[in-house]
Coordinates of C-alpha atoms in Angstrom, one line a residue:
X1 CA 126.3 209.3 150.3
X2 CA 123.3 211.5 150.5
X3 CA 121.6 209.7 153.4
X4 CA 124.6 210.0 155.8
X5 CA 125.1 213.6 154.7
X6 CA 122.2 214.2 156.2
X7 CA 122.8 212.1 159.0
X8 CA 125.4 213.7 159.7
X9 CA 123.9 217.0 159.3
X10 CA 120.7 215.9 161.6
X11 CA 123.2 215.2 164.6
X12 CA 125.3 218.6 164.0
X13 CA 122.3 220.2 164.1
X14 CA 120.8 218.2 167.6
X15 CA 124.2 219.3 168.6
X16 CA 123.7 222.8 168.2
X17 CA 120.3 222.8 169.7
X18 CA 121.7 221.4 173.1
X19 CA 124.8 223.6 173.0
X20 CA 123.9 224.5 176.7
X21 CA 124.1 220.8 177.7
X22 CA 127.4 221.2 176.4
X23 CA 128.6 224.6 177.9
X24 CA 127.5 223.2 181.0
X25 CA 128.7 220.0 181.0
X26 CA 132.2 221.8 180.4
X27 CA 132.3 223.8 183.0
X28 CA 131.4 221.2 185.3
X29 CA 134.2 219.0 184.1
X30 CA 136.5 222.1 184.6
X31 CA 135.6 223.3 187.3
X32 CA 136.1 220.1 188.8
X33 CA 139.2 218.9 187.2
X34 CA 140.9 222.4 187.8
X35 CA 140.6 222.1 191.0
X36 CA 141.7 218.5 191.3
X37 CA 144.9 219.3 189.7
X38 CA 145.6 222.5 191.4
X39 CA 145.9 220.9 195.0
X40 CA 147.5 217.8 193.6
X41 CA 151.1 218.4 195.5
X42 CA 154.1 219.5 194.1
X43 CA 156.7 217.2 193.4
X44 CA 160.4 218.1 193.4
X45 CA 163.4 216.6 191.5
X46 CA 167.1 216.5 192.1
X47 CA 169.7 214.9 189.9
X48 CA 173.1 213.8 190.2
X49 CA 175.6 212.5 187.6
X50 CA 178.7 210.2 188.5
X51 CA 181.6 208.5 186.6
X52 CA 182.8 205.2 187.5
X53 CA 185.9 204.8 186.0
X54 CA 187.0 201.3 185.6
X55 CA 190.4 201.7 183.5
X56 CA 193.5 201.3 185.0
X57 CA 197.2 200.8 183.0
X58 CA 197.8 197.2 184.9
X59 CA 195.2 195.6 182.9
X60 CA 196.0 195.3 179.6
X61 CA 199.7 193.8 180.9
X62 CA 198.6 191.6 183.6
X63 CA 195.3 189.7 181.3
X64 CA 195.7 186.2 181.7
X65 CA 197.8 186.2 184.5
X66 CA 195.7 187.6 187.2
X67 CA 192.3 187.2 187.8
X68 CA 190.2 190.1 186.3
X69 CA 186.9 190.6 187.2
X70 CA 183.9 192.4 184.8
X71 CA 184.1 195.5 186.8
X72 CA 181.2 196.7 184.2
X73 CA 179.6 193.6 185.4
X74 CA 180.1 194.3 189.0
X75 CA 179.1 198.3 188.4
X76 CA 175.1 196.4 187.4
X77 CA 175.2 194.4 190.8
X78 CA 176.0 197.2 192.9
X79 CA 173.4 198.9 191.4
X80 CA 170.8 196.3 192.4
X81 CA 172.2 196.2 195.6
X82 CA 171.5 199.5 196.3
X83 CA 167.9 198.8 196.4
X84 CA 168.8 196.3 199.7
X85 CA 166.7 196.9 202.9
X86 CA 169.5 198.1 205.0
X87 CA 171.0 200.5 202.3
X88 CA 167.8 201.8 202.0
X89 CA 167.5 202.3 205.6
X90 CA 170.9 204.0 205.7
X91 CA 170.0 206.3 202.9
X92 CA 167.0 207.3 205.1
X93 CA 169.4 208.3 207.7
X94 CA 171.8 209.9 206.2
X95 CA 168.7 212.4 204.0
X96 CA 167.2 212.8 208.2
X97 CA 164.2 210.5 207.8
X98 CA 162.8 209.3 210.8
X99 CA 164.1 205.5 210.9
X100 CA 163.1 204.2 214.8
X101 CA 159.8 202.3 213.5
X102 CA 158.3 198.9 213.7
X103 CA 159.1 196.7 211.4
X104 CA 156.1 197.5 209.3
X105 CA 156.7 201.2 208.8
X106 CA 160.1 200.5 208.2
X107 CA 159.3 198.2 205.2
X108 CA 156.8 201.0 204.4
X109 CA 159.8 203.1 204.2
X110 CA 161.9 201.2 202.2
X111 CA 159.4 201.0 199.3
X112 CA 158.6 204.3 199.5
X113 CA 162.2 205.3 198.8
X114 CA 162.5 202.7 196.3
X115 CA 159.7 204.0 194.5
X116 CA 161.6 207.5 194.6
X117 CA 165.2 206.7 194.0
X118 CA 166.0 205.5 190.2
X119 CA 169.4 204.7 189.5
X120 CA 170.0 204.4 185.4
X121 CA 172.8 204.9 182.7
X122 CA 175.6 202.7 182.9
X123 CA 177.0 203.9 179.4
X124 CA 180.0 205.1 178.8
X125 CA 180.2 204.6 182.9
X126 CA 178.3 207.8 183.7
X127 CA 174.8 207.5 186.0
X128 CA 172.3 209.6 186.8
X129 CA 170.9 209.5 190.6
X130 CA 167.6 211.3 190.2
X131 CA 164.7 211.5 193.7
X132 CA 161.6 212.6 193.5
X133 CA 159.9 213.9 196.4
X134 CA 157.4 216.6 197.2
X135 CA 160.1 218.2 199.2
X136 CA 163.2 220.1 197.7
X137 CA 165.2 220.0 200.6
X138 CA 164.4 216.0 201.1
X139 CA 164.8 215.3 197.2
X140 CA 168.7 217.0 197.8
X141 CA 169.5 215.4 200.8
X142 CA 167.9 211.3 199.5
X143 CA 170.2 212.6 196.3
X144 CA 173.3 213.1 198.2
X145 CA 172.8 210.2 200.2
X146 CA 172.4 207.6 197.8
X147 CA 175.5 209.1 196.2
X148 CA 177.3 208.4 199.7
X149 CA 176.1 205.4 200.0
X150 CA 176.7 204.3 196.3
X151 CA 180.6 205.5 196.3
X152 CA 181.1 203.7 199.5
X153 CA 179.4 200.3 198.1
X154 CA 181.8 200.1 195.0
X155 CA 184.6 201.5 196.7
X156 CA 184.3 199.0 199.4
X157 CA 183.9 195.7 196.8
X158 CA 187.4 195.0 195.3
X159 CA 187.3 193.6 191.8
X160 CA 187.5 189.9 192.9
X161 CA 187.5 189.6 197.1
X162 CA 190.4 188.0 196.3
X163 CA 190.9 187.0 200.0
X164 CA 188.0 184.9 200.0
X165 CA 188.4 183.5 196.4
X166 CA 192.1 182.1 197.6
X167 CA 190.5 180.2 200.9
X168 CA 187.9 178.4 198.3
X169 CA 190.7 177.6 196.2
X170 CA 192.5 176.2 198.6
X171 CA 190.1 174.1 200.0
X172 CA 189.0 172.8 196.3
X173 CA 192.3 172.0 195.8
X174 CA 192.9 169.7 199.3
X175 CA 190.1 168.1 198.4
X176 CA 191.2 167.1 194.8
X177 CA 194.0 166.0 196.2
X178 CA 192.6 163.6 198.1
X179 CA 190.6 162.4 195.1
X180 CA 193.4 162.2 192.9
X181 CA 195.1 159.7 195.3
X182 CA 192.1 158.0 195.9
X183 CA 192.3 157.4 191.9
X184 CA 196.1 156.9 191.7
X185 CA 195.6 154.1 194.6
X186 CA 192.4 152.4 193.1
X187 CA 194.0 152.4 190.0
X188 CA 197.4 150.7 191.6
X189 CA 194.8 147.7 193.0
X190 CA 193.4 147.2 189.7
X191 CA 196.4 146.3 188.0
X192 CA 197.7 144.5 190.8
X193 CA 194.2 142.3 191.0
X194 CA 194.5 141.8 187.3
X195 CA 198.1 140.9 186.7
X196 CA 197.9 139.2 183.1
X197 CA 194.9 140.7 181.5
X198 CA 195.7 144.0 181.2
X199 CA 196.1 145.9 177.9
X200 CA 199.3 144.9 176.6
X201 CA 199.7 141.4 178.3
X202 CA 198.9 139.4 175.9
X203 CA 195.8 139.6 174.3
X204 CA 197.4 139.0 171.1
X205 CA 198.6 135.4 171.6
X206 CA 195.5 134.5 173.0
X207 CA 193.3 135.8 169.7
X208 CA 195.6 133.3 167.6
X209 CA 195.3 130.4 170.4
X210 CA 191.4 131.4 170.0
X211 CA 191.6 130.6 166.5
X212 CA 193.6 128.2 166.4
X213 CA 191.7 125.9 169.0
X214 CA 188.2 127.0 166.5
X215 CA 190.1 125.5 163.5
X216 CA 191.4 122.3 165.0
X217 CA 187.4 121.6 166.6
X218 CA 185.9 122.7 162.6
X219 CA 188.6 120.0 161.7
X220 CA 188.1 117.6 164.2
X221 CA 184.1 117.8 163.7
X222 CA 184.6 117.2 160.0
X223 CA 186.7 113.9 160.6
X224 CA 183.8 112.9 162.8
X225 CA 181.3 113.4 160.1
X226 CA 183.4 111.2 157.7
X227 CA 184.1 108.2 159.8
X228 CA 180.2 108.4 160.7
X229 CA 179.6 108.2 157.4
X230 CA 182.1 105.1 156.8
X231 CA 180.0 103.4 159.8
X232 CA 176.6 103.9 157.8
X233 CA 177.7 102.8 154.9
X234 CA 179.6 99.5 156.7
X235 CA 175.7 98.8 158.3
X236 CA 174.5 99.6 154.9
X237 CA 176.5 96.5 153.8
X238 CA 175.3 94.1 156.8
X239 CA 171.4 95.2 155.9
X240 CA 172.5 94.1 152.5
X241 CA 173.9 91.2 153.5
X242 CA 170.4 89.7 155.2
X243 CA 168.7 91.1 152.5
X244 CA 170.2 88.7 150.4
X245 CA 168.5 85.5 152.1
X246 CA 171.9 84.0 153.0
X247 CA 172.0 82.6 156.6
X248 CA 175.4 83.6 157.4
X249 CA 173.9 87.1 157.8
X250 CA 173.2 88.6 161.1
X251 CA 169.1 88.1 160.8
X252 CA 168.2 89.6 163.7
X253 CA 169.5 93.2 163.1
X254 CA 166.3 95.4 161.9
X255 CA 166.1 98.3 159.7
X256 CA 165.5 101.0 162.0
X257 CA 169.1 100.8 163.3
X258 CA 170.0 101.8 160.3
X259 CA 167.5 105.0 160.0
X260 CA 168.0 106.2 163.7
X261 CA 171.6 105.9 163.0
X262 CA 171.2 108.6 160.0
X263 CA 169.1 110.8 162.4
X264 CA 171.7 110.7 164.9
X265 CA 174.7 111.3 162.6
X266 CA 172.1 114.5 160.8
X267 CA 171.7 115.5 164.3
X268 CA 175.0 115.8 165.9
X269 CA 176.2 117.6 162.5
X270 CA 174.1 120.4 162.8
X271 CA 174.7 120.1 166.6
X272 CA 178.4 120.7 165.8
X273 CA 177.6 123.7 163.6
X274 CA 175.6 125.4 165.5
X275 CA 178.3 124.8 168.6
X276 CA 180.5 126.4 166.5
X277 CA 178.4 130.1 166.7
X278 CA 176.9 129.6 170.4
X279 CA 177.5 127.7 173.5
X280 CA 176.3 124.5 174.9
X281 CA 173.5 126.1 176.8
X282 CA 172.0 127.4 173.3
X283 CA 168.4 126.3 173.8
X284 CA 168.9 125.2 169.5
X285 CA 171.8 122.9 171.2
X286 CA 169.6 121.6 174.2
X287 CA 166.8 121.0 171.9
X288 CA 168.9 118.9 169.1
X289 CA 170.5 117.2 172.4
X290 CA 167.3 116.6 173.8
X291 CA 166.0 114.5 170.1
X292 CA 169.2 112.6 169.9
X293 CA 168.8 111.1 173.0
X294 CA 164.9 110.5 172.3
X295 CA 165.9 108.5 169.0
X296 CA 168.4 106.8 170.8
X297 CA 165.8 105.5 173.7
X298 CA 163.6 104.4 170.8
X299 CA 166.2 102.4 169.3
X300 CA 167.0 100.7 172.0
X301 CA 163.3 99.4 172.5
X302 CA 162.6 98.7 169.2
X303 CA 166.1 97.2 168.3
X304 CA 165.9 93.9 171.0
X305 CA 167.8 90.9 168.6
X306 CA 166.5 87.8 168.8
X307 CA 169.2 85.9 167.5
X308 CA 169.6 82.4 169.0
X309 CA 172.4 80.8 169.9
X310 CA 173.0 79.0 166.5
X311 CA 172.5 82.0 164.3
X312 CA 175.2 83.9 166.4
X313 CA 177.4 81.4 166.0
X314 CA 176.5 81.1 162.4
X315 CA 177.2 84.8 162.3
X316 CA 180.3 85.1 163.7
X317 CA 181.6 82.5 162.1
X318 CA 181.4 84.0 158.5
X319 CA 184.3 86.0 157.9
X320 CA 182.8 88.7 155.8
X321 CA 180.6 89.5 158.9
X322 CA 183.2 89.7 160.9
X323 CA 185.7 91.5 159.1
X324 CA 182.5 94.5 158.8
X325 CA 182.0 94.1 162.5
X326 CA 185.3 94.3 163.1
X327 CA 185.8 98.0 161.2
X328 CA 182.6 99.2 163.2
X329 CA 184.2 98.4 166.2
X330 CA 187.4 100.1 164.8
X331 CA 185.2 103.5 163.5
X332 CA 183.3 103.4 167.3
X333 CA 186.6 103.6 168.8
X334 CA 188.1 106.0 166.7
X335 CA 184.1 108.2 166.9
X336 CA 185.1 108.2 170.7
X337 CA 188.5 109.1 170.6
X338 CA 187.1 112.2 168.3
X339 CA 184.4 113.0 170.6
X340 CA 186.6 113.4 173.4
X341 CA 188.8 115.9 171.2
X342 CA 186.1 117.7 170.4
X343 CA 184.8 117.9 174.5
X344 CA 188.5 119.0 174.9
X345 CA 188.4 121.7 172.5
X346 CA 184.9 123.2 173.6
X347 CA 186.1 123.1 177.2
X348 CA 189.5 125.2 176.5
X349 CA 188.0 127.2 173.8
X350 CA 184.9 127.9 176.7
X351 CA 187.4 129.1 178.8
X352 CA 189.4 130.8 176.4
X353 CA 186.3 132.8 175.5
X354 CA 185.1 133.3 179.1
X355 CA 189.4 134.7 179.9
X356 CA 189.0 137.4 176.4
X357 CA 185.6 138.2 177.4
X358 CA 187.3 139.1 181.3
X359 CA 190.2 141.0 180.0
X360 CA 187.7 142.9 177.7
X361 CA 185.6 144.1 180.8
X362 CA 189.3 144.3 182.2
X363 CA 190.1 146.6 179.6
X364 CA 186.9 148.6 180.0
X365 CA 187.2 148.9 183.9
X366 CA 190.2 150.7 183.6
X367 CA 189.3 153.1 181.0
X368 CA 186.8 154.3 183.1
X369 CA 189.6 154.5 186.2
X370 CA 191.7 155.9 183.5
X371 CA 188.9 158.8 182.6
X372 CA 188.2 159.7 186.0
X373 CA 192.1 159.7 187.1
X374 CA 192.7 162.4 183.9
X375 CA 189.6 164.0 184.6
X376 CA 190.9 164.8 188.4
X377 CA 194.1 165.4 187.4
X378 CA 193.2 168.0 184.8
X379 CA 191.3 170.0 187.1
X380 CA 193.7 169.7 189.8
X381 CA 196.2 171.4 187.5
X382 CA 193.8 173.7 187.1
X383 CA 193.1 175.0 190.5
X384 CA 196.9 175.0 191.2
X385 CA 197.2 177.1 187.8
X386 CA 194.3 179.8 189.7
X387 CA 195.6 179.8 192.8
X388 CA 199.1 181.2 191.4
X389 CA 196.7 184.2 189.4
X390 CA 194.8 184.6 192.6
X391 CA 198.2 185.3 194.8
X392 CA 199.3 187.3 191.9
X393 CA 196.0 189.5 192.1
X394 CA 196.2 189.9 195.5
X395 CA 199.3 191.4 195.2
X396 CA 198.1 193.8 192.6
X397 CA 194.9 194.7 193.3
X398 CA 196.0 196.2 196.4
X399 CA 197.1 198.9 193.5
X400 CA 195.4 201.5 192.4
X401 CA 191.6 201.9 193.4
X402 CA 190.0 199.5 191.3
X403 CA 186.7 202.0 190.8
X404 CA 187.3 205.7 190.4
X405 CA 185.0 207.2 191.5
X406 CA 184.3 211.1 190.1
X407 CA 180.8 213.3 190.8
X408 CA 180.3 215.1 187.6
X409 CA 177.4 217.3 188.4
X410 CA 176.7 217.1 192.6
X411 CA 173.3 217.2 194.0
X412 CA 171.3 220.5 193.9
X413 CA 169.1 221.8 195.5
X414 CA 165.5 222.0 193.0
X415 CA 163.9 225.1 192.5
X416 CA 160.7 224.5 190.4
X417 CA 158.7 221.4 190.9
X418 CA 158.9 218.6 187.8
X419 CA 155.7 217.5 188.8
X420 CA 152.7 217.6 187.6
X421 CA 152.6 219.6 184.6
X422 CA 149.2 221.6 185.1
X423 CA 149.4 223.4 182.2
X424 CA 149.3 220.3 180.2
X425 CA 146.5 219.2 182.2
X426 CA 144.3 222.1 182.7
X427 CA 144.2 221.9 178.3
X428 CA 143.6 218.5 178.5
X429 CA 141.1 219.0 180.9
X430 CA 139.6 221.7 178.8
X431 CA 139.7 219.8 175.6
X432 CA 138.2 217.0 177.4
X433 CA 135.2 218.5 178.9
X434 CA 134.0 219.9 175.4
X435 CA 133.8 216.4 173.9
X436 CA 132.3 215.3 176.8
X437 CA 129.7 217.7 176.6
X438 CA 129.2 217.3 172.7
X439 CA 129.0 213.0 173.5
X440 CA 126.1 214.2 176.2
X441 CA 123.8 216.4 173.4
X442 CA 124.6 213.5 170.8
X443 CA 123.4 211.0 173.4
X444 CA 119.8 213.4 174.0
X445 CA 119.9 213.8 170.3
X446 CA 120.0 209.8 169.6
X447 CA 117.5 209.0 172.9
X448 CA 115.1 212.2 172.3
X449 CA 114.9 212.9 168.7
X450 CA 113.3 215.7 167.3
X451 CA 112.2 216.5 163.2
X452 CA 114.0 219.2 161.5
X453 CA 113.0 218.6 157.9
X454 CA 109.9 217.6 156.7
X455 CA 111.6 214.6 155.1
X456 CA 112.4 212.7 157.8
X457 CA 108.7 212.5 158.9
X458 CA 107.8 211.4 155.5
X459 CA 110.7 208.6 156.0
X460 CA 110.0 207.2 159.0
X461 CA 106.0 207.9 159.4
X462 CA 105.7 206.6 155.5
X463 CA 102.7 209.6 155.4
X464 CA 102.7 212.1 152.8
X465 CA 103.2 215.3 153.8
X466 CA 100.6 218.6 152.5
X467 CA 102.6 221.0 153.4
X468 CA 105.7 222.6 156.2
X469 CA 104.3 226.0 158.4
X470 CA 107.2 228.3 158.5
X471 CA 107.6 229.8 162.1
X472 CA 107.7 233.7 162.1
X473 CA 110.0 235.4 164.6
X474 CA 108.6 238.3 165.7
X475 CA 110.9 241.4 167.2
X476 CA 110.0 240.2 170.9
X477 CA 110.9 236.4 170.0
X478 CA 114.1 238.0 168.3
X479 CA 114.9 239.7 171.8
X480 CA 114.7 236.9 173.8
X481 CA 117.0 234.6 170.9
X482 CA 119.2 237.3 170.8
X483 CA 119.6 237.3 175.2
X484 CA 119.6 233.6 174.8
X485 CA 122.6 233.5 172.5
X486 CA 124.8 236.4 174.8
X487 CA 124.4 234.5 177.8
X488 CA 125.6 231.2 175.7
X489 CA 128.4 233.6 174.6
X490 CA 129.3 234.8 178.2
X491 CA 129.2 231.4 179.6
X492 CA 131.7 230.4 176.8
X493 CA 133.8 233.2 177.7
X494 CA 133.5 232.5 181.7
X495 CA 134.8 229.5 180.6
X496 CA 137.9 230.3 178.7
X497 CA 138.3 233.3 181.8
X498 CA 138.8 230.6 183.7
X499 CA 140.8 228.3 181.9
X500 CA 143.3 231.8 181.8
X501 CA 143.1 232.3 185.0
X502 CA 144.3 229.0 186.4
X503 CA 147.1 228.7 183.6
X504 CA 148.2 232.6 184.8
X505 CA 148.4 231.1 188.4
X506 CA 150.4 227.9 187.4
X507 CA 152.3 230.3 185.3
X508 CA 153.0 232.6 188.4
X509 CA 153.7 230.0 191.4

């Protein structure tokens, strides 16, 4: 804490020891500054106030049935649309600016003004109108003409342009005509194309002739699966028969008929299930059709009798033989009678699944007609709904003057400039030039350094020090300290003179 006292002190007193750097340094900045600020031109300001009343009695009794625009909306457009290149250019006119310019001076013009004009408020429907300009007269006269131009915008917009509202209405609504009997008609042709299939035509009874057509092919499948059984087990019983070594058997039948027959019958039963979830293009279904008639080929190759003439006779000449080959032949006709019911079925229950599967698009086309008829239809109501409030508004907005438009205080004429405040700058220009001048001796200070105690040689030389020589003023030295210090003084007070003087002028122009 010690150390930066010191510090602190060391600087104050560098300070000190350069106070003409920073006299000077100040007046310069003065000086200067003072006379920047002093021909910096005066600007003027001139104000207006206006209220835009937007009440009238017919609103409260007329909401929702007329068409009632946000006049408090439409107050913050014409406000924006003041700032337009040709209400500019009119403002000019009417405040006697020189408009007849190229196009480039013109748009000169224009920002300048915009730059100049502010239009704010919109609370409690009051604005202010304020220009600033480095002319009284021309602050008054932009002032008054934006006000001219400003009452004549909003009095000149009606609260809906009503006129131009009703012609879009009217053509929204012959067009939605059209489309609604472009619906109604396309709508008409849909039910006439699809006579039967509709919603409501029955879908019903053809659910339950669905079913029932799926319970007679389960049924018919699982008589199938019996009487194949019945056929094996009748084969079982021939195989059995020339097993026994008896020569009334039919010898040349071989085993495998027997097996591939099994395969078959294991085969067409799944077949049948899985026909009973998908169709016949299932690629399961054409896979398991595909193996049947593989086993089948094989079983023709393999099975090739080689019974002679004798042993056939032989054969058919035993009665047990014959009465077994006479029940296959009875289960092989009855296996094809099934197998045409079951093609039956699958055909008409195909086609009964391909008509619910039609009349369920059906169903979904004409939702969607349906939809889009309501959803012209709605707002075809509607438009017929706002074109009665838009012949009503026209009828009463013809009324009173939807804006009111009142000048609370008019545009004067300004007497004292608002612009700049000198007096606030000339102080800040004082107060400035000071710390400038202090930042300039600190900087000599920090770059030049001198020793004012004997310690800080001893600190930064590391040497010891013998002894400090005390310098003795004598009276002439004291003179010339004493002159030194009143012309410091005087400069000081030159300073602050000056500083008076060009506040007293501000204060007196």
């Amino acid at each position: 804490m010690q150390d930066q006292l010191s510090e602190v002190l060391y600087f104050a007193k560098g300070v000190i020891r350069n106070k003409w750097i920073v006299t000077l340094v100040a007046i310069l900045i003065c000086i200067s500054g003072w006379a920047y600020i002093y021909q910096m031109p005066n600007v003027y300001e001139s104000k207006a106030r206006v209220h835009v009343d937007t009440r009238t009695m017919l609103r409260p009794l007329l909401r929702g049935m007329a068409v009632q625009t946000n006049v408090r909306g439409l107050i913050q457009i014409m406000k924006k649309l003041m700032f337009t290149q040709n209400n500019m250019l009119q403002v000019a006119e009417l405040a006697g600016l020189e408009t007849d310019l190229n196009e480039a001076k013109k748009h000169s013009l224009v920002q300048r003004l915009k730059n100049k004009v502010q239009i704010v408020g919109g609370r409690d429907e009051i604005f202010s109108i304020t220009v600033e300009s480095t002319s009284p007269l021309e602050a008054k006269n932009l002032v008054q003409a934006v006000l001219t131009v400003f009452s004549a915008q909003t009095q000149k917009s009606s609260l809906s342009d009503v006129g131009s509202a009703q012609r879009f209405i009217e053509n929204q609504i012959r067009e939605y005509e059209q489309r609604l009997r472009n619906a109604e008609k396309a709508k008409e042709n849909f039910k006439r194309e699809n006579i039967g299939l509709l919603p409501g035509q029955g879908e019903s009874g053809q659910i339950g002739s669905i079913q029932l057509i799926r319970k007679k092919l389960e049924n018919a499948l699982s008589l199938r699966t019996e009487i194949l059984s019945k056929k094996i087990v009748l084969k079982e019983q021939i195989e059995e028969a020339l097993d026994s070594g008896d020569e009334w058997g039919l010898t040349g039948i071989e085993e495998n008929g027997s097996t591939g027959d099994s395969r078959i019958v294991s085969l067409q039963q799944k077949k049948d299930d899985l026909l009973l979830r998908y169709t016949q293009n299932h690629p399961s279904i054409v896979s398991i059709d595909h193996l049947i008639t593989t086993i089948q080929e094989t079983n023709e190759q393999e099975f090739e009798p080689e019974i002679t003439l004798d042993e056939t006779f032989k054969a058919m000449s035993n009665p047990y033989v014959q009465s077994i080959k006479m029940g296959i032949n009875a289960i092989d006709v009855e296996i094809a009678t099934i197998n045409a019911r079951i093609a039956s079925y699958k055909k008409v229950l195909q086609q009964e699944d391909d008509q619910f599967n039609t009349r369920l698009a059906i169903e979904t086309e004409l939702q969607n007609l349906n939809r889009d008829y309501q959803t012209i239809k709605k707002n075809y109501l509607s438009l017929i709904d706002r074109r009665e409030q838009a012949s009503m508004s026209k009828k009463i907005d013809t009324q009173v003057s939807a804006l009111k438009f009142k000048v609370i205080d008019p545009a004067t004429m300004p007497t004292a400039p608002a612009a700049p405040k000198r007096k606030i700058f000339y102080s800040v220009i004082l107060v400035a030039s000071f710390i400038i001048g202090i930042a300039v001796a600190l900087l000599k200070v920090f770059f030049r350094p001198t020793f004012i105690e004997a310690k800080q040689l001893r600190d930064i030389t590391g040497l010891p020090i013998l002894g400090v020589v005390t310098e003795v003023v004598d009276d002439n030295q004291a003179k010339k300290n004493k002159a030194r210090l009143t012309r410091y003084i005087l400069a000081n007070i030159v300073l602050l003179m000056g500083y008076s003087g060009v506040m007293l002028l501000d204060i007196l122009s």
